[in-house]
Amino acid sequence: MDVEELIIIAYLSRKKRKAKKRHWIHPLFLERHSKGLFQTYFKDVRAFPDRFFNYTRMSVQSFDNLLEKIRNSIKGIDTRMRACMSPEEKLVITLRYLATGCSMMELSHNYRIGHTTVRDIIYEVCMAIWENMRQSSFPELNEERWLEIAKGSNENAKLSQLRWCHRWKAYKSNKTQRFRITVL
């Protein structure tokens, strides 16, 4: 056998071994528009501001303001194959991830979307928030601003030292051989 024939045979055998995709969209995810957490729960929880705050860790007004600032950055384009996810749903998924620290797989099951899609959504929304909010949240620092910050932190450090220096007493306990701090 020739070397070229061996390469072709190896290529064809690897091509056969690749796993075929089982579904274009998994059957569980097909019912996202009727049974997903965003459609079933989020629309209802918006009516209760205290529950909404617990769910997203921000008020309804803050949520709407943030959504308006990043809407154009995270808005998708509908195609003939499928409709894109709304910017509101993308923001809710990201806020749930940031607020609760739950896994992307858990969000995937709750919102009925693929876990790689959840990952892409979180990245896209976080980048949009950074790009749109960076100037207002983190102004450019110059020498004057740095000196002002240093002066403020120095004053805070002195105040905290004065306030706490006489109220705490550290001593070594003979029973446990550990240092203990007690309030006087």
mmCIF file of C-alpha atoms in Angstrom:
data_model
loop_
_atom_site.group_PDB
_atom_site.id
_atom_site.type_symbol
_atom_site.label_atom_id
_atom_site.label_comp_id
_atom_site.label_asym_id
_atom_site.label_seq_id
_atom_site.Cartn_x
_atom_site.Cartn_y
_atom_site.Cartn_z
ATOM 1 C CA MET A 1 0.000 0.000 0.000
ATOM 2 C CA ASP A 2 0.988 3.499 -0.740
ATOM 3 C CA VAL A 3 1.279 6.200 1.956
ATOM 4 C CA GLU A 4 -1.477 8.249 0.314
ATOM 5 C CA GLU A 5 -3.853 5.281 0.425
ATOM 6 C CA LEU A 6 -3.165 4.790 4.152
ATOM 7 C CA ILE A 7 -3.891 8.456 4.835
ATOM 8 C CA ILE A 8 -7.183 8.257 2.929
ATOM 9 C CA ILE A 9 -8.201 5.062 4.772
ATOM 10 C CA ALA A 10 -7.379 6.648 8.169
ATOM 11 C CA TYR A 11 -9.350 9.774 7.255
ATOM 12 C CA LEU A 12 -12.413 7.784 6.162
ATOM 13 C CA SER A 13 -12.360 5.576 9.284
ATOM 14 C CA ARG A 14 -12.227 8.637 11.563
ATOM 15 C CA LYS A 15 -15.028 10.260 9.636
ATOM 16 C CA LYS A 16 -17.248 7.200 10.204
ATOM 17 C CA ARG A 17 -16.513 7.162 13.945
ATOM 18 C CA LYS A 18 -17.782 10.693 14.578
ATOM 19 C CA ALA A 19 -21.003 10.680 16.547
ATOM 20 C CA LYS A 20 -24.020 11.814 14.636
ATOM 21 C CA LYS A 21 -26.128 14.574 16.069
ATOM 22 C CA ARG A 22 -29.298 13.048 17.476
ATOM 23 C CA HIS A 23 -31.501 16.146 17.468
ATOM 24 C CA TRP A 24 -31.510 19.551 15.812
ATOM 25 C CA ILE A 25 -33.276 20.809 18.948
ATOM 26 C CA HIS A 26 -33.738 18.442 21.875
ATOM 27 C CA PRO A 27 -37.419 17.530 22.459
ATOM 28 C CA LEU A 28 -37.259 18.975 26.001
ATOM 29 C CA PHE A 29 -36.201 22.326 24.608
ATOM 30 C CA LEU A 30 -38.963 22.435 22.008
ATOM 31 C CA GLU A 31 -41.444 23.314 24.763
ATOM 32 C CA ARG A 32 -39.371 26.252 26.028
ATOM 33 C CA HIS A 33 -41.937 28.810 24.887
ATOM 34 C CA SER A 34 -44.718 27.186 26.904
ATOM 35 C CA LYS A 35 -42.975 25.436 29.825
ATOM 36 C CA GLY A 36 -39.695 27.304 30.322
ATOM 37 C CA LEU A 37 -39.061 29.129 33.595
ATOM 38 C CA PHE A 38 -38.980 32.522 31.893
ATOM 39 C CA GLN A 39 -42.453 32.112 30.383
ATOM 40 C CA THR A 40 -44.057 30.439 33.385
ATOM 41 C CA TYR A 41 -42.529 32.201 36.386
ATOM 42 C CA PHE A 42 -40.778 35.418 35.399
ATOM 43 C CA LYS A 43 -43.817 37.058 33.826
ATOM 44 C CA ASP A 44 -45.742 36.494 37.087
ATOM 45 C CA VAL A 45 -42.963 37.486 39.508
ATOM 46 C CA ARG A 46 -42.627 40.940 37.895
ATOM 47 C CA ALA A 47 -45.953 41.883 39.496
ATOM 48 C CA PHE A 48 -44.481 41.478 42.999
ATOM 49 C CA PRO A 49 -41.507 43.843 43.572
ATOM 50 C CA ASP A 50 -40.230 42.103 46.709
ATOM 51 C CA ARG A 51 -40.237 38.681 45.028
ATOM 52 C CA PHE A 52 -38.716 40.178 41.886
ATOM 53 C CA PHE A 53 -35.869 41.629 43.952
ATOM 54 C CA ASN A 54 -35.300 38.254 45.592
ATOM 55 C CA TYR A 55 -35.283 36.565 42.167
ATOM 56 C CA THR A 56 -32.965 38.961 40.299
ATOM 57 C CA ARG A 57 -31.262 40.853 43.157
ATOM 58 C CA MET A 58 -32.421 44.156 41.652
ATOM 59 C CA SER A 59 -35.588 46.211 41.557
ATOM 60 C CA VAL A 60 -37.960 46.176 38.596
ATOM 61 C CA GLN A 61 -36.958 49.750 37.737
ATOM 62 C CA SER A 62 -33.225 48.918 37.858
ATOM 63 C CA PHE A 63 -33.838 45.851 35.721
ATOM 64 C CA ASP A 64 -35.705 47.901 33.113
ATOM 65 C CA ASN A 65 -33.007 50.617 33.109
ATOM 66 C CA LEU A 66 -30.243 48.067 32.631
ATOM 67 C CA LEU A 67 -32.217 46.300 29.915
ATOM 68 C CA GLU A 68 -32.712 49.542 27.988
ATOM 69 C CA LYS A 69 -28.989 50.314 28.154
ATOM 70 C CA ILE A 70 -27.893 46.930 26.789
ATOM 71 C CA ARG A 71 -30.891 45.939 24.643
ATOM 72 C CA ASN A 72 -29.278 46.778 21.293
ATOM 73 C CA SER A 73 -26.065 44.968 22.219
ATOM 74 C CA ILE A 74 -27.752 41.660 23.068
ATOM 75 C CA LYS A 75 -30.624 41.725 20.586
ATOM 76 C CA GLY A 76 -30.474 38.852 18.112
ATOM 77 C CA ILE A 77 -31.805 38.493 14.580
ATOM 78 C CA ASP A 78 -34.654 36.097 13.804
ATOM 79 C CA THR A 79 -33.991 33.658 10.969
ATOM 80 C CA ARG A 80 -36.148 31.326 8.956
ATOM 81 C CA MET A 81 -34.874 28.416 11.026
ATOM 82 C CA ARG A 82 -35.815 29.763 14.456
ATOM 83 C CA ALA A 83 -36.692 32.845 16.444
ATOM 84 C CA CYS A 84 -33.985 34.347 18.601
ATOM 85 C CA MET A 85 -34.236 34.728 22.347
ATOM 86 C CA SER A 86 -35.488 38.057 23.686
ATOM 87 C CA PRO A 87 -32.995 40.427 25.344
ATOM 88 C CA GLU A 88 -35.133 40.318 28.495
ATOM 89 C CA GLU A 89 -34.784 36.542 28.737
ATOM 90 C CA LYS A 90 -31.027 36.730 28.162
ATOM 91 C CA LEU A 91 -30.658 39.292 30.943
ATOM 92 C CA VAL A 92 -32.758 37.214 33.355
ATOM 93 C CA ILE A 93 -30.655 34.105 32.719
ATOM 94 C CA THR A 94 -27.460 36.075 33.351
ATOM 95 C CA LEU A 95 -28.799 37.691 36.513
ATOM 96 C CA ARG A 96 -29.909 34.320 37.879
ATOM 97 C CA TYR A 97 -26.434 32.938 37.218
ATOM 98 C CA LEU A 98 -24.745 35.891 38.923
ATOM 99 C CA ALA A 99 -27.250 36.123 41.792
ATOM 100 C CA THR A 100 -27.498 32.474 42.755
ATOM 101 C CA GLY A 101 -24.249 30.953 41.538
ATOM 102 C CA CYS A 102 -26.119 27.929 40.234
ATOM 103 C CA SER A 103 -24.523 25.853 37.503
ATOM 104 C CA MET A 104 -25.060 26.458 33.825
ATOM 105 C CA MET A 105 -26.496 22.974 33.526
ATOM 106 C CA GLU A 106 -29.158 23.826 36.113
ATOM 107 C CA LEU A 107 -30.051 27.004 34.215
ATOM 108 C CA SER A 108 -30.173 24.938 31.047
ATOM 109 C CA HIS A 109 -32.774 22.623 32.565
ATOM 110 C CA ASN A 110 -34.801 25.421 34.183
ATOM 111 C CA TYR A 111 -35.008 27.640 31.106
ATOM 112 C CA ARG A 112 -35.049 24.735 28.624
ATOM 113 C CA ILE A 113 -32.095 25.786 26.496
ATOM 114 C CA GLY A 114 -28.765 24.101 25.787
ATOM 115 C CA HIS A 115 -25.950 24.486 28.299
ATOM 116 C CA THR A 116 -23.583 25.874 25.664
ATOM 117 C CA THR A 117 -26.271 28.404 24.769
ATOM 118 C CA VAL A 118 -26.462 29.398 28.443
ATOM 119 C CA ARG A 119 -22.692 29.868 28.480
ATOM 120 C CA ASP A 120 -22.794 32.019 25.337
ATOM 121 C CA ILE A 121 -25.684 34.110 26.694
ATOM 122 C CA ILE A 122 -23.909 34.797 29.996
ATOM 123 C CA TYR A 123 -20.738 35.823 28.193
ATOM 124 C CA GLU A 124 -22.613 38.025 25.707
ATOM 125 C CA VAL A 125 -24.658 39.828 28.376
ATOM 126 C CA CYS A 126 -21.720 40.336 30.732
ATOM 127 C CA MET A 127 -19.671 41.829 27.897
ATOM 128 C CA ALA A 128 -22.592 44.078 26.918
ATOM 129 C CA ILE A 129 -22.963 45.279 30.516
ATOM 130 C CA TRP A 130 -19.233 45.953 30.720
ATOM 131 C CA GLU A 131 -19.103 47.823 27.408
ATOM 132 C CA ASN A 132 -22.196 49.928 28.086
ATOM 133 C CA MET A 133 -21.697 50.632 31.788
ATOM 134 C CA ARG A 134 -17.916 50.884 32.043
ATOM 135 C CA GLN A 135 -17.692 54.644 31.449
ATOM 136 C CA SER A 136 -20.395 55.552 33.952
ATOM 137 C CA SER A 137 -19.406 53.017 36.627
ATOM 138 C CA PHE A 138 -15.634 53.227 36.291
ATOM 139 C CA PRO A 139 -14.604 56.725 35.216
ATOM 140 C CA GLU A 140 -11.097 57.159 33.865
ATOM 141 C CA LEU A 141 -8.686 57.803 36.692
ATOM 142 C CA ASN A 142 -6.143 60.586 36.523
ATOM 143 C CA GLU A 143 -3.546 61.717 39.069
ATOM 144 C CA GLU A 144 -5.952 64.113 40.784
ATOM 145 C CA ARG A 145 -8.591 61.408 41.219
ATOM 146 C CA TRP A 146 -6.007 58.932 42.584
ATOM 147 C CA LEU A 147 -4.870 61.458 45.189
ATOM 148 C CA GLU A 148 -8.475 62.093 46.223
ATOM 149 C CA ILE A 149 -9.091 58.345 46.632
ATOM 150 C CA ALA A 150 -5.873 57.916 48.631
ATOM 151 C CA LYS A 151 -6.797 60.795 50.934
ATOM 152 C CA GLY A 152 -10.262 59.333 51.562
ATOM 153 C CA SER A 153 -8.958 55.835 52.280
ATOM 154 C CA ASN A 154 -6.253 57.224 54.580
ATOM 155 C CA GLU A 155 -8.855 59.159 56.581
ATOM 156 C CA ASN A 156 -11.087 56.074 56.822
ATOM 157 C CA ALA A 157 -8.171 53.985 58.080
ATOM 158 C CA LYS A 158 -7.349 56.532 60.801
ATOM 159 C CA LEU A 159 -10.967 56.727 61.911
ATOM 160 C CA SER A 160 -11.309 52.974 62.151
ATOM 161 C CA GLN A 161 -8.095 52.740 64.195
ATOM 162 C CA LEU A 162 -9.297 55.399 66.636
ATOM 163 C CA ARG A 163 -12.718 53.854 66.970
ATOM 164 C CA TRP A 164 -11.605 50.284 67.610
ATOM 165 C CA CYS A 165 -8.201 50.493 69.287
ATOM 166 C CA HIS A 166 -9.563 50.612 72.870
ATOM 167 C CA ARG A 167 -12.558 48.345 72.418
ATOM 168 C CA TRP A 168 -10.799 45.055 71.625
ATOM 169 C CA LYS A 169 -8.537 43.001 73.798
ATOM 170 C CA ALA A 170 -6.591 39.999 72.552
ATOM 171 C CA TYR A 171 -5.306 37.437 75.000
ATOM 172 C CA LYS A 172 -3.974 33.908 74.934
ATOM 173 C CA SER A 173 -6.123 31.287 76.600
ATOM 174 C CA ASN A 174 -4.256 28.650 78.598
ATOM 175 C CA LYS A 175 -6.947 26.021 78.030
ATOM 176 C CA THR A 176 -7.058 26.068 74.239
ATOM 177 C CA GLN A 177 -3.691 27.657 73.385
ATOM 178 C CA ARG A 178 -5.435 29.929 70.868
ATOM 179 C CA PHE A 179 -5.722 33.656 70.670
ATOM 180 C CA ARG A 180 -9.156 34.990 71.470
ATOM 181 C CA ILE A 181 -10.592 38.437 70.918
ATOM 182 C CA THR A 182 -13.225 39.787 73.242
ATOM 183 C CA VAL A 183 -15.175 43.001 73.175
ATOM 184 C CA LEU A 184 -14.587 45.149 76.237
#
